[in-house]
Short mmCIF file of C-alpha atoms in Angstrom, two decimals:
data_model
loop_
_atom_site.label_atom_id
_atom_site.label_comp_id
_atom_site.label_asym_id
_atom_site.label_seq_id
_atom_site.Cartn_x
_atom_site.Cartn_y
_atom_site.Cartn_z
CA LYS A 1 29.01 -112.60 -14.28
CA THR A 2 26.47 -115.24 -15.38
CA GLY A 3 26.99 -118.45 -13.44
CA ASP A 4 28.93 -116.75 -10.60
CA VAL A 5 27.90 -117.28 -6.88
CA PHE A 6 25.93 -114.13 -5.83
CA SER A 7 28.01 -111.63 -3.88
CA ARG A 8 26.83 -108.31 -2.53
CA ALA A 9 30.38 -107.05 -2.64
CA ALA A 10 30.83 -108.08 -6.29
CA LEU A 11 27.50 -106.34 -7.09
CA ARG A 12 28.60 -103.10 -5.45
CA GLN A 13 31.86 -103.29 -7.44
CA GLU A 14 29.93 -103.78 -10.68
CA ILE A 15 27.81 -100.74 -9.90
CA PHE A 16 30.93 -98.66 -9.23
CA SER A 17 32.48 -99.83 -12.51
CA LEU A 18 29.37 -99.07 -14.55
CA THR A 19 29.03 -95.64 -12.94
CA ASP A 20 32.73 -94.90 -13.82
CA ILE A 21 32.09 -95.83 -17.43
CA TYR A 22 29.31 -93.26 -17.73
CA ALA A 23 31.24 -90.72 -15.70
CA ASP A 24 34.11 -90.92 -18.23
CA LYS A 25 31.57 -90.08 -21.01
CA GLY A 26 30.49 -86.82 -19.23
CA TYR A 27 27.56 -88.20 -17.26
CA ALA A 28 28.69 -86.98 -13.87
CA PHE A 29 25.39 -87.72 -12.14
CA ALA A 30 24.71 -91.08 -13.70
CA ASN A 31 22.84 -93.66 -11.35
CA VAL A 32 22.92 -97.41 -11.74
CA ASN A 33 20.06 -99.23 -9.98
CA PRO A 34 20.22 -102.95 -9.83
CA GLN A 35 16.84 -104.71 -9.88
CA THR A 36 16.90 -108.36 -8.82
CA THR A 37 14.44 -111.21 -9.48
CA MET A 38 14.91 -114.35 -7.38
CA ASN A 39 14.08 -117.85 -8.39
CA ILE A 40 14.12 -119.76 -5.05
CA ASP A 41 13.48 -123.16 -6.57
CA LYS A 42 16.46 -122.93 -9.07
CA LYS A 43 18.48 -120.87 -6.51
CA ILE A 44 19.32 -118.23 -9.02
CA ILE A 45 19.00 -114.43 -9.14
CA ASP A 46 18.48 -112.40 -12.33
CA ILE A 47 19.92 -108.84 -12.16
CA THR A 48 18.86 -106.02 -14.37
CA PHE A 49 20.84 -102.77 -14.30
CA ASP A 50 18.65 -99.71 -14.83
CA PHE A 51 20.57 -96.67 -15.96
CA GLU A 52 19.69 -93.00 -15.26
CA LYS A 53 22.32 -91.13 -17.24
CA GLY A 54 21.12 -87.60 -16.77
CA GLU A 55 22.55 -84.75 -18.77
CA LYS A 56 26.18 -84.55 -20.01
CA VAL A 57 28.24 -82.27 -17.77
CA TYR A 58 31.07 -80.04 -18.75
CA ILE A 59 33.93 -78.52 -16.70
CA ASP A 60 33.33 -74.81 -16.09
CA ARG A 61 36.30 -73.54 -14.02
CA ILE A 62 39.21 -75.17 -12.28
CA ASN A 63 39.84 -73.28 -9.05
CA ILE A 64 43.12 -73.83 -7.14
CA ALA A 65 43.67 -73.06 -3.43
CA GLY A 66 46.18 -73.75 -0.72
CA ASN A 67 49.31 -73.28 -2.87
CA THR A 68 51.21 -70.57 -0.99
CA LYS A 69 54.53 -71.51 -2.82
CA THR A 70 53.73 -73.61 -5.85
CA ARG A 71 52.70 -71.73 -8.94
CA ASP A 72 49.25 -72.42 -10.40
CA LYS A 73 50.79 -73.49 -13.70
CA VAL A 74 52.76 -76.28 -12.02
CA ILE A 75 49.42 -77.64 -10.73
CA ARG A 76 47.41 -77.11 -13.96
CA ARG A 77 49.87 -78.89 -16.15
CA GLU A 78 49.28 -82.08 -14.02
CA MET A 79 45.45 -81.90 -14.53
CA ARG A 80 44.08 -84.44 -16.92
CA VAL A 81 40.78 -82.53 -17.36
CA SER A 82 40.48 -79.02 -18.74
CA GLU A 83 37.95 -76.22 -18.65
CA THR A 84 35.13 -76.44 -21.25
CA GLU A 85 35.81 -80.21 -21.74
CA LEU A 86 33.40 -83.07 -20.85
CA TYR A 87 33.51 -84.24 -17.20
CA SER A 88 35.72 -87.38 -16.85
CA GLY A 89 35.83 -89.39 -13.62
CA THR A 90 39.04 -91.17 -14.62
CA GLY A 91 40.67 -87.83 -15.60
CA ILE A 92 39.90 -86.43 -12.18
CA LYS A 93 41.39 -89.50 -10.44
CA LYS A 94 44.52 -89.29 -12.63
CA SER A 95 44.88 -85.58 -11.85
CA LYS A 96 44.88 -86.22 -8.18
CA GLN A 97 47.47 -89.13 -8.59
CA ASN A 98 49.72 -86.85 -10.73
CA LEU A 99 49.60 -84.08 -8.09
CA MET A 100 50.54 -86.51 -5.31
CA ASN A 101 53.33 -88.03 -7.39
CA LEU A 102 55.02 -84.65 -7.55
CA GLY A 103 56.00 -85.06 -3.95
CA PHE A 104 55.17 -81.31 -3.22
CA PHE A 105 51.94 -81.91 -1.37
CA GLU A 106 50.76 -83.64 1.83
CA GLU A 107 47.28 -83.77 0.46
CA ALA A 108 45.44 -82.99 -2.81
CA VAL A 109 41.64 -82.93 -2.79
CA ILE A 110 39.53 -82.36 -5.92
CA ALA A 111 35.97 -81.51 -5.20
CA THR A 112 33.12 -80.37 -7.47
CA SER A 113 30.83 -77.35 -7.09
CA LYS A 114 28.03 -75.75 -9.14
CA GLY A 115 29.08 -73.97 -12.32
CA SER A 116 27.52 -71.17 -14.26
CA SER A 117 24.73 -73.33 -15.54
CA GLY A 118 22.98 -76.64 -14.75
CA ASN A 119 25.15 -78.76 -16.98
CA LYS A 120 28.50 -77.26 -15.83
CA LEU A 121 30.63 -78.05 -12.76
CA ASN A 122 33.62 -76.36 -11.20
CA LEU A 123 36.50 -78.35 -9.99
CA ASP A 124 37.94 -77.04 -6.71
CA VAL A 125 41.54 -78.21 -6.24
CA ASN A 126 42.58 -77.81 -2.60
CA ILE A 127 46.14 -78.73 -1.68
CA LYS A 128 48.25 -78.79 1.39
CA GLU A 129 51.89 -78.07 0.69
CA LYS A 130 54.77 -79.69 2.45
CA SER A 131 58.52 -78.92 2.64
CA THR A 132 60.29 -79.86 -0.63
CA GLY A 133 63.80 -79.12 0.51
CA THR A 134 65.60 -82.11 2.00
CA PHE A 135 68.85 -82.72 3.78
CA SER A 136 69.77 -86.42 3.30
CA ILE A 137 72.33 -88.37 5.14
CA GLY A 138 73.20 -92.00 4.88
CA GLY A 139 75.78 -94.52 6.18
CA GLY A 140 76.61 -97.97 7.20
CA TYR A 141 78.81 -100.10 9.43
CA SER A 142 80.69 -103.22 8.64
CA SER A 143 83.54 -105.12 10.32
CA LEU A 144 85.71 -104.32 7.24
CA ASP A 145 85.00 -100.64 6.57
CA GLY A 146 83.76 -99.38 9.95
CA PHE A 147 81.37 -96.42 9.83
CA VAL A 148 80.82 -94.50 6.59
CA ALA A 149 78.51 -91.38 6.29
CA GLN A 150 77.42 -89.16 3.48
CA GLY A 151 74.90 -86.39 2.85
CA SER A 152 73.35 -84.07 0.35
CA ILE A 153 70.97 -81.13 0.02
CA GLN A 154 68.23 -80.89 -2.69
CA GLN A 155 65.19 -78.79 -3.50
CA SER A 156 62.52 -80.34 -5.70
CA ASN A 157 60.28 -77.37 -6.18
CA LEU A 158 62.74 -74.41 -6.47
CA LEU A 159 60.96 -70.95 -6.43
CA GLY A 160 57.62 -72.79 -6.79
CA TYR A 161 58.24 -73.52 -10.45
CA GLY A 162 58.80 -77.28 -9.92
CA LEU A 163 62.55 -76.94 -10.75
CA LYS A 164 64.78 -79.62 -9.21
CA ALA A 165 68.03 -78.33 -7.82
CA ASN A 166 70.67 -80.23 -5.89
CA ALA A 167 73.96 -79.46 -4.13
CA SER A 168 75.94 -82.00 -2.24
CA ALA A 169 79.11 -81.92 -0.26
CA SER A 170 79.16 -85.44 1.09
CA LEU A 171 82.02 -86.41 3.32
CA GLY A 172 82.76 -89.86 4.73
CA GLY A 173 85.51 -91.99 6.00
CA GLN A 174 86.15 -93.27 2.46
CA SER A 175 84.41 -90.89 0.13
CA SER A 176 83.59 -87.33 -0.70
CA THR A 177 81.34 -85.89 -3.33
CA TYR A 178 80.75 -82.27 -4.52
CA SER A 179 78.08 -81.60 -7.02
CA VAL A 180 75.50 -79.01 -8.24
CA GLY A 181 72.66 -79.57 -10.67
CA LEU A 182 69.51 -78.11 -11.96
CA THR A 183 66.64 -79.65 -13.92
CA ASP A 184 63.43 -78.20 -15.40
CA PRO A 185 61.00 -81.13 -15.77
CA HIS A 186 58.71 -79.07 -17.92
CA PHE A 187 60.97 -76.86 -20.01
CA LEU A 188 59.05 -73.86 -21.38
CA ASP A 189 55.88 -75.63 -20.10
CA THR A 190 56.32 -78.49 -22.61
CA LYS A 191 56.77 -82.18 -21.98
CA TRP A 192 60.52 -81.77 -22.35
CA SER A 193 62.82 -81.86 -19.31
CA ILE A 194 66.18 -80.20 -19.54
CA GLY A 195 69.04 -80.13 -17.05
CA GLY A 196 72.65 -80.36 -16.28
CA ASP A 197 75.21 -81.20 -13.45
CA LEU A 198 78.78 -80.50 -12.46
CA TYR A 199 80.50 -82.81 -10.03
CA GLN A 200 83.63 -84.15 -8.46
CA SER A 201 83.78 -87.32 -6.42
CA LYS A 202 86.53 -89.24 -4.60
CA ARG A 203 86.19 -92.70 -3.30
CA GLU A 204 88.48 -95.17 -1.51
CA TYR A 205 87.54 -98.60 -2.77
CA THR A 206 89.03 -101.82 -1.34
CA ASP A 207 91.78 -102.05 -4.03
CA TYR A 208 92.13 -98.51 -5.38
CA ASP A 209 91.14 -94.89 -5.06
CA LYS A 210 89.07 -93.20 -7.76
CA LYS A 211 88.62 -89.45 -8.41
CA ALA A 212 86.11 -88.35 -11.11
CA THR A 213 85.52 -84.86 -12.23
CA GLY A 214 82.94 -84.00 -14.96
CA GLY A 215 79.62 -82.73 -16.05
CA ASP A 216 76.54 -83.70 -18.06
CA ILE A 217 73.66 -82.22 -19.95
CA LYS A 218 70.43 -84.17 -20.19
CA ALA A 219 67.02 -84.03 -21.74
CA GLY A 220 63.91 -86.12 -21.52
CA TYR A 221 60.48 -86.31 -23.08
CA ALA A 222 57.27 -87.64 -21.57
CA LEU A 223 55.44 -89.78 -24.14
CA SER A 224 52.55 -90.27 -21.77
CA ASP A 225 51.82 -90.20 -17.96
CA THR A 226 53.58 -93.58 -17.63
CA LEU A 227 56.14 -93.66 -20.43
CA SER A 228 59.15 -91.33 -20.84
CA THR A 229 62.47 -91.19 -22.63
CA PHE A 230 65.78 -89.71 -21.48
CA MET A 231 69.13 -88.72 -23.06
CA LEU A 232 72.34 -87.72 -21.31
CA TYR A 233 75.78 -86.62 -22.53
CA LYS A 234 78.61 -87.01 -20.04
CA LEU A 235 82.26 -85.85 -20.09
CA GLU A 236 84.31 -87.21 -17.25
CA SER A 237 87.98 -87.24 -16.19
CA ILE A 238 89.01 -90.25 -14.07
CA ASP A 239 92.19 -90.74 -12.01
CA ILE A 240 92.97 -94.07 -10.35
CA SER A 241 95.61 -94.19 -7.56
CA ASN A 242 96.73 -96.09 -4.51
CA GLU A 243 96.30 -99.55 -5.96
CA SER A 244 96.52 -102.20 -3.25
CA PHE A 245 99.29 -104.64 -3.12
CA ALA A 246 96.83 -107.41 -4.14
CA LEU A 247 95.67 -105.44 -7.16
CA GLN A 248 99.27 -104.63 -8.22
CA GLU A 249 100.10 -108.32 -8.08
CA THR A 250 96.94 -109.23 -10.05
CA ILE A 251 97.82 -106.76 -12.74
CA SER A 252 101.32 -108.28 -13.10
CA LEU A 253 99.70 -111.76 -13.40
CA TYR A 254 96.86 -110.61 -15.78
CA PRO A 255 98.08 -107.71 -17.96
CA ASP A 256 94.81 -107.66 -19.81
CA ILE A 257 93.17 -106.00 -16.76
CA ASN A 258 92.65 -102.30 -17.59
CA THR A 259 93.70 -100.04 -14.76
CA THR A 260 94.87 -96.94 -16.64
CA LYS A 261 95.70 -94.27 -14.06
CA SER A 262 94.23 -91.38 -16.04
CA SER A 263 91.37 -91.70 -18.50
CA THR A 264 88.44 -89.73 -19.92
CA THR A 265 84.91 -90.83 -20.75
CA SER A 266 82.85 -89.07 -23.36
CA SER A 267 79.49 -91.01 -23.61
CA VAL A 268 75.90 -90.64 -24.47
CA THR A 269 73.17 -92.54 -22.67
CA ALA A 270 69.66 -93.24 -24.00
CA SER A 271 66.97 -94.75 -21.87
CA ILE A 272 63.23 -95.41 -21.80
CA SER A 273 61.18 -95.93 -18.64
CA ARG A 274 57.69 -96.92 -17.72
CA ASN A 275 55.94 -96.38 -14.44
CA THR A 276 52.39 -97.53 -13.70
CA THR A 277 52.61 -97.47 -9.85
CA ASP A 278 49.80 -95.86 -7.80
CA TYR A 279 52.11 -93.62 -5.74
CA ARG A 280 55.73 -93.19 -6.94
CA LEU A 281 57.14 -92.17 -3.57
CA ASP A 282 55.85 -95.33 -1.84
CA PRO A 283 54.08 -97.71 -4.37
CA SER A 284 51.64 -100.43 -3.32
CA SER A 285 50.63 -101.52 -6.77
CA GLY A 286 51.77 -101.29 -10.34
CA MET A 287 55.03 -101.83 -12.20
CA THR A 288 58.19 -99.97 -13.14
CA ASN A 289 60.40 -100.84 -16.17
CA SER A 290 63.50 -99.21 -17.53
CA LEU A 291 66.17 -99.85 -20.13
CA SER A 292 69.31 -97.73 -20.62
CA VAL A 293 72.17 -98.02 -23.14
CA GLU A 294 75.43 -96.09 -22.71
CA PHE A 295 77.99 -95.69 -25.57
CA ALA A 296 81.40 -94.36 -24.61
CA GLY A 297 83.69 -93.49 -27.47
CA LEU A 298 82.73 -90.03 -28.70
CA GLY A 299 86.25 -89.00 -28.07
CA GLY A 300 87.94 -89.84 -24.73
CA THR A 301 90.04 -92.83 -23.94
CA ASN A 302 87.32 -95.23 -22.54
CA LYS A 303 85.39 -97.10 -25.17
CA PHE A 304 82.54 -99.37 -24.20
CA LEU A 305 78.88 -100.23 -24.64
CA ARG A 306 76.83 -100.75 -21.47
CA ALA A 307 73.18 -101.76 -21.20
CA ILE A 308 71.17 -102.11 -18.02
CA GLY A 309 67.54 -103.24 -17.72
CA GLN A 310 65.30 -103.33 -14.57
CA THR A 311 61.81 -104.24 -13.82
CA ALA A 312 59.79 -104.23 -10.53
CA GLN A 313 56.23 -105.27 -9.69
CA PHE A 314 54.30 -104.25 -6.56
CA PHE A 315 51.40 -106.31 -5.27
CA PRO A 316 49.00 -105.12 -2.50
CA VAL A 317 48.60 -108.21 -0.18
CA GLY A 318 46.10 -106.85 2.27
CA TRP A 319 45.93 -104.95 5.57
CA GLY A 320 48.29 -102.32 4.24
CA THR A 321 51.07 -104.86 3.38
CA VAL A 322 52.88 -104.90 0.01
CA PHE A 323 55.00 -107.48 -1.72
CA MET A 324 57.60 -106.32 -4.23
CA VAL A 325 59.86 -108.19 -6.59
CA ARG A 326 62.58 -106.57 -8.66
CA GLY A 327 65.00 -107.86 -11.19
CA THR A 328 68.17 -106.14 -12.74
CA PHE A 329 70.41 -107.24 -15.58
CA GLY A 330 73.43 -105.42 -16.98
CA HIS A 331 76.23 -106.08 -19.43
CA VAL A 332 79.16 -104.06 -20.60
CA THR A 333 81.16 -104.80 -23.81
CA GLU A 334 84.51 -103.37 -24.92
CA MET A 335 84.52 -101.29 -28.00
CA GLY A 336 88.16 -101.43 -29.29
CA ALA A 337 89.80 -101.25 -25.85
CA PRO A 338 89.53 -103.31 -22.61
CA VAL A 339 86.92 -102.01 -20.18
CA SER A 340 88.59 -100.28 -17.21
CA ILE A 341 87.96 -101.98 -13.86
CA ASP A 342 86.15 -98.86 -12.53
CA GLU A 343 83.52 -99.19 -15.31
CA LYS A 344 82.74 -102.87 -14.58
CA PHE A 345 80.03 -104.27 -12.28
CA TYR A 346 80.33 -104.82 -8.57
CA LEU A 347 77.50 -105.84 -6.24
CA GLY A 348 76.96 -105.80 -2.49
CA GLY A 349 75.46 -103.23 -0.17
CA ILE A 350 72.06 -101.64 0.58
CA SER A 351 71.21 -100.91 -3.00
CA THR A 352 71.83 -104.32 -4.56
CA VAL A 353 72.49 -107.49 -2.41
CA ARG A 354 72.29 -106.64 1.20
CA GLY A 355 74.37 -108.38 3.86
CA TYR A 356 77.50 -108.19 1.68
CA ASP A 357 79.99 -105.41 1.88
CA ASN A 358 79.92 -102.92 -0.99
CA ARG A 359 81.57 -104.19 -4.23
CA THR A 360 82.65 -107.63 -2.74
CA ILE A 361 80.32 -109.57 -5.12
CA SER A 362 82.71 -109.52 -8.07
CA PRO A 363 85.37 -111.61 -9.81
CA TYR A 364 88.50 -111.56 -7.56
CA VAL A 365 91.95 -112.93 -7.38
CA VAL A 366 93.50 -114.38 -4.22
CA ILE A 367 96.99 -113.04 -3.59
CA PRO A 368 99.02 -114.66 -0.80
CA ARG A 369 100.61 -112.36 1.72
CA TYR A 370 104.12 -113.04 3.18
CA ASP A 371 106.01 -111.81 6.19
CA SER A 372 108.64 -109.23 5.07
CA VAL A 373 111.19 -110.65 7.48
CA THR A 374 110.75 -114.44 7.62
CA GLY A 375 109.20 -114.82 4.15
CA ALA A 376 106.56 -117.14 5.63
CA LYS A 377 102.99 -116.89 4.33
CA ASN A 378 100.85 -115.05 6.91
CA GLY A 379 97.59 -114.63 5.06
CA GLU A 380 96.06 -113.73 1.82
CA ASP A 381 94.16 -110.77 0.20
CA ASN A 382 91.47 -110.55 -2.41
CA ALA A 383 91.69 -108.16 -5.39
CA PHE A 384 88.25 -107.40 -6.78
CA VAL A 385 88.36 -106.70 -10.47
CA GLY A 386 84.73 -106.36 -11.49
CA GLY A 387 82.63 -108.30 -13.98
CA ASP A 388 81.21 -107.52 -17.45
CA THR A 389 77.80 -108.86 -16.41
CA GLU A 390 75.56 -108.26 -13.39
CA VAL A 391 72.27 -109.79 -12.35
CA TYR A 392 70.38 -109.41 -9.11
CA PHE A 393 66.91 -109.86 -7.76
CA ASN A 394 65.19 -108.36 -4.62
CA ALA A 395 62.05 -109.62 -2.95
CA GLU A 396 60.49 -107.48 -0.14
CA TYR A 397 57.45 -107.72 2.02
CA THR A 398 56.59 -104.50 3.83
CA PHE A 399 53.96 -104.11 6.58
CA PRO A 400 52.79 -101.11 8.66
CA LEU A 401 54.02 -100.76 12.22
CA LEU A 402 52.72 -97.36 13.09
CA LYS A 403 50.59 -96.33 10.12
CA GLU A 404 49.91 -92.77 11.32
CA ALA A 405 53.67 -92.16 11.75
CA GLY A 406 54.55 -93.75 8.46
CA LEU A 407 56.67 -96.49 10.13
CA LYS A 408 56.94 -99.72 8.37
CA GLY A 409 58.67 -103.04 8.84
CA VAL A 410 60.33 -104.94 5.94
CA MET A 411 61.54 -108.52 5.34
CA PHE A 412 63.67 -109.12 2.26
CA TYR A 413 65.58 -111.77 0.23
CA ASP A 414 68.25 -110.76 -2.19
CA ILE A 415 70.26 -112.83 -4.69
CA GLY A 416 72.76 -111.77 -7.37
CA ASN A 417 76.19 -111.94 -8.79
CA ALA A 418 78.64 -109.94 -10.97
CA ASP A 419 80.97 -112.01 -13.16
CA ASP A 420 82.37 -112.40 -16.67
CA GLY A 421 79.88 -113.88 -19.09
CA VAL A 422 76.21 -114.70 -18.81
CA GLY A 423 76.81 -118.37 -18.04
CA ASP A 424 79.15 -117.63 -15.09
CA VAL A 425 77.06 -114.92 -13.62
CA PHE A 426 74.09 -117.27 -13.09
CA SER A 427 76.18 -120.17 -11.93
CA GLY A 428 77.60 -118.27 -8.92
CA LEU A 429 74.62 -116.41 -7.42
CA LEU A 430 75.02 -115.25 -3.82
CA ALA A 431 71.96 -114.76 -1.55
CA SER A 432 71.00 -113.01 1.60
CA TYR A 433 68.03 -112.37 3.76
CA GLY A 434 67.13 -109.96 6.50
CA PHE A 435 64.77 -107.45 8.01
CA GLY A 436 64.54 -103.74 8.84
CA ILE A 437 62.42 -100.74 9.30
CA ARG A 438 61.43 -97.81 7.10
CA TRP A 439 60.15 -94.47 8.23
CA PHE A 440 58.95 -91.39 6.48
CA SER A 441 60.76 -89.17 8.93
CA PRO A 442 60.76 -85.30 8.83
CA MET A 443 64.29 -85.48 7.26
CA GLY A 444 63.10 -87.82 4.51
CA PRO A 445 62.59 -91.61 4.12
CA LEU A 446 64.79 -93.58 6.48
CA ARG A 447 65.96 -97.22 5.98
CA LEU A 448 67.63 -99.28 8.69
CA GLU A 449 68.18 -102.82 7.55
CA TYR A 450 70.15 -105.93 8.71
CA GLY A 451 71.23 -108.42 6.04
CA ILE A 452 72.64 -111.87 6.64
CA PRO A 453 74.66 -113.66 3.82
CA LEU A 454 73.44 -117.15 3.04
CA ASN A 455 76.28 -118.60 0.96
CA PRO A 456 79.31 -116.20 1.10
CA ARG A 457 82.48 -117.08 -0.75
CA ASP A 458 85.73 -117.98 1.10
CA GLY A 459 87.54 -114.87 2.31
CA ILE A 460 84.46 -112.69 2.33
CA ASP A 461 83.00 -111.39 5.56
CA LYS A 462 80.31 -113.90 6.72
CA SER A 463 78.77 -111.84 9.46
CA GLY A 464 75.59 -109.95 9.20
CA LYS A 465 75.68 -106.33 8.18
CA ILE A 466 73.67 -103.28 9.40
CA GLU A 467 73.11 -100.44 6.95
CA PHE A 468 71.09 -97.33 7.13
CA SER A 469 70.28 -94.39 4.95
CA ILE A 470 68.11 -91.28 5.11
CA GLY A 471 67.04 -90.24 1.63
CA SER A 472 65.04 -91.83 -1.18
CA PHE A 473 64.30 -95.59 -1.20
CA PHE A 474 66.01 -97.55 -3.96
#
């Protein structure tokens, strides 16, 4: 710009920018030649950009090679340039980005070759496929819960049509999940996605056991490459059992706490999401935003309104390092009946605030424990009852350890709380920090992280906590 200090790097960037502008107008062979005039006495340089646009170029044919499994139409619907249209540099870059974001390919190269005439170019799309079926396992260890493991199987490119199928039979020391699901992200080759799931899950929480059996049908629509909407209807049967002594005592003290043993949820969820990241599987720049609202009360016994918003920003720092900051806020409101404790918010664990045991960041009641023989007090237990509001923030700095192997290091800082009311949730924030490694292993992305609580509440485990998972990053 006029008045700036002369920089050869800035000049090269300006040339690239001007070339891209003309490439998006169909001038595939445009040249920009900077001509400089120096005034040594005034220490200034005048720059004149001379343009050679050439002839407008059109796309002749789009040739696809290397896809032994994936159908051609799955690749073509991700292209942002079409045959007979004007050449577009940005369209070609976006096409490659879309193909890589599918997660089906190790590599996608788009090259040009001579077309049927001088003003036409062919686009040669050469891809290298990778395995799209994954077996995921995860787990963690804490001084309270010991070792917990879980796993699932999924296929993200079923039969080469881009269908997403999953089946899980996860077994752990405290949980089990059985589910099957199928989603077509481009139903009838449109921008609509259609799918459904059937599931049953059992989980032993600190204060009760929960069994959920149900199913859902879902549909979404892509408004653009970065903006999409989603709708889901869920019908679920819930059974609560094996309440702890502390929870039973809490219920007797606070009758307004809803712990109905058997209930049903019939709800509809609407959401909108935006994703401008450069590579969705492992972003280094861009932003993600989402907002979802769930209304339960279309029949069933549970009646509530829950809203959750989340935003994250990724910043490339240099030398392959990335800084990420994420914020999440949620609130649930009763709609004619108290919200059940299993529908409230609980934080802690590898997906929210690391270093704290799962679901231990929550409103709780301290219940004294007495010796059955002497009657003397011999300790106390906490009954976690959940909050109607959650807020948490995550900050991460990732850096390459072995770039060729996809091994990265991470340092993080988490802070958050779940409580009743917006005022209380921000007044009792709990924080942690830690470090870990991440690896794109043959079995899928692996996380191994160690979190250390900074200001744990009384009665909550104050030691550090190691957690790991093999599956998708949160």
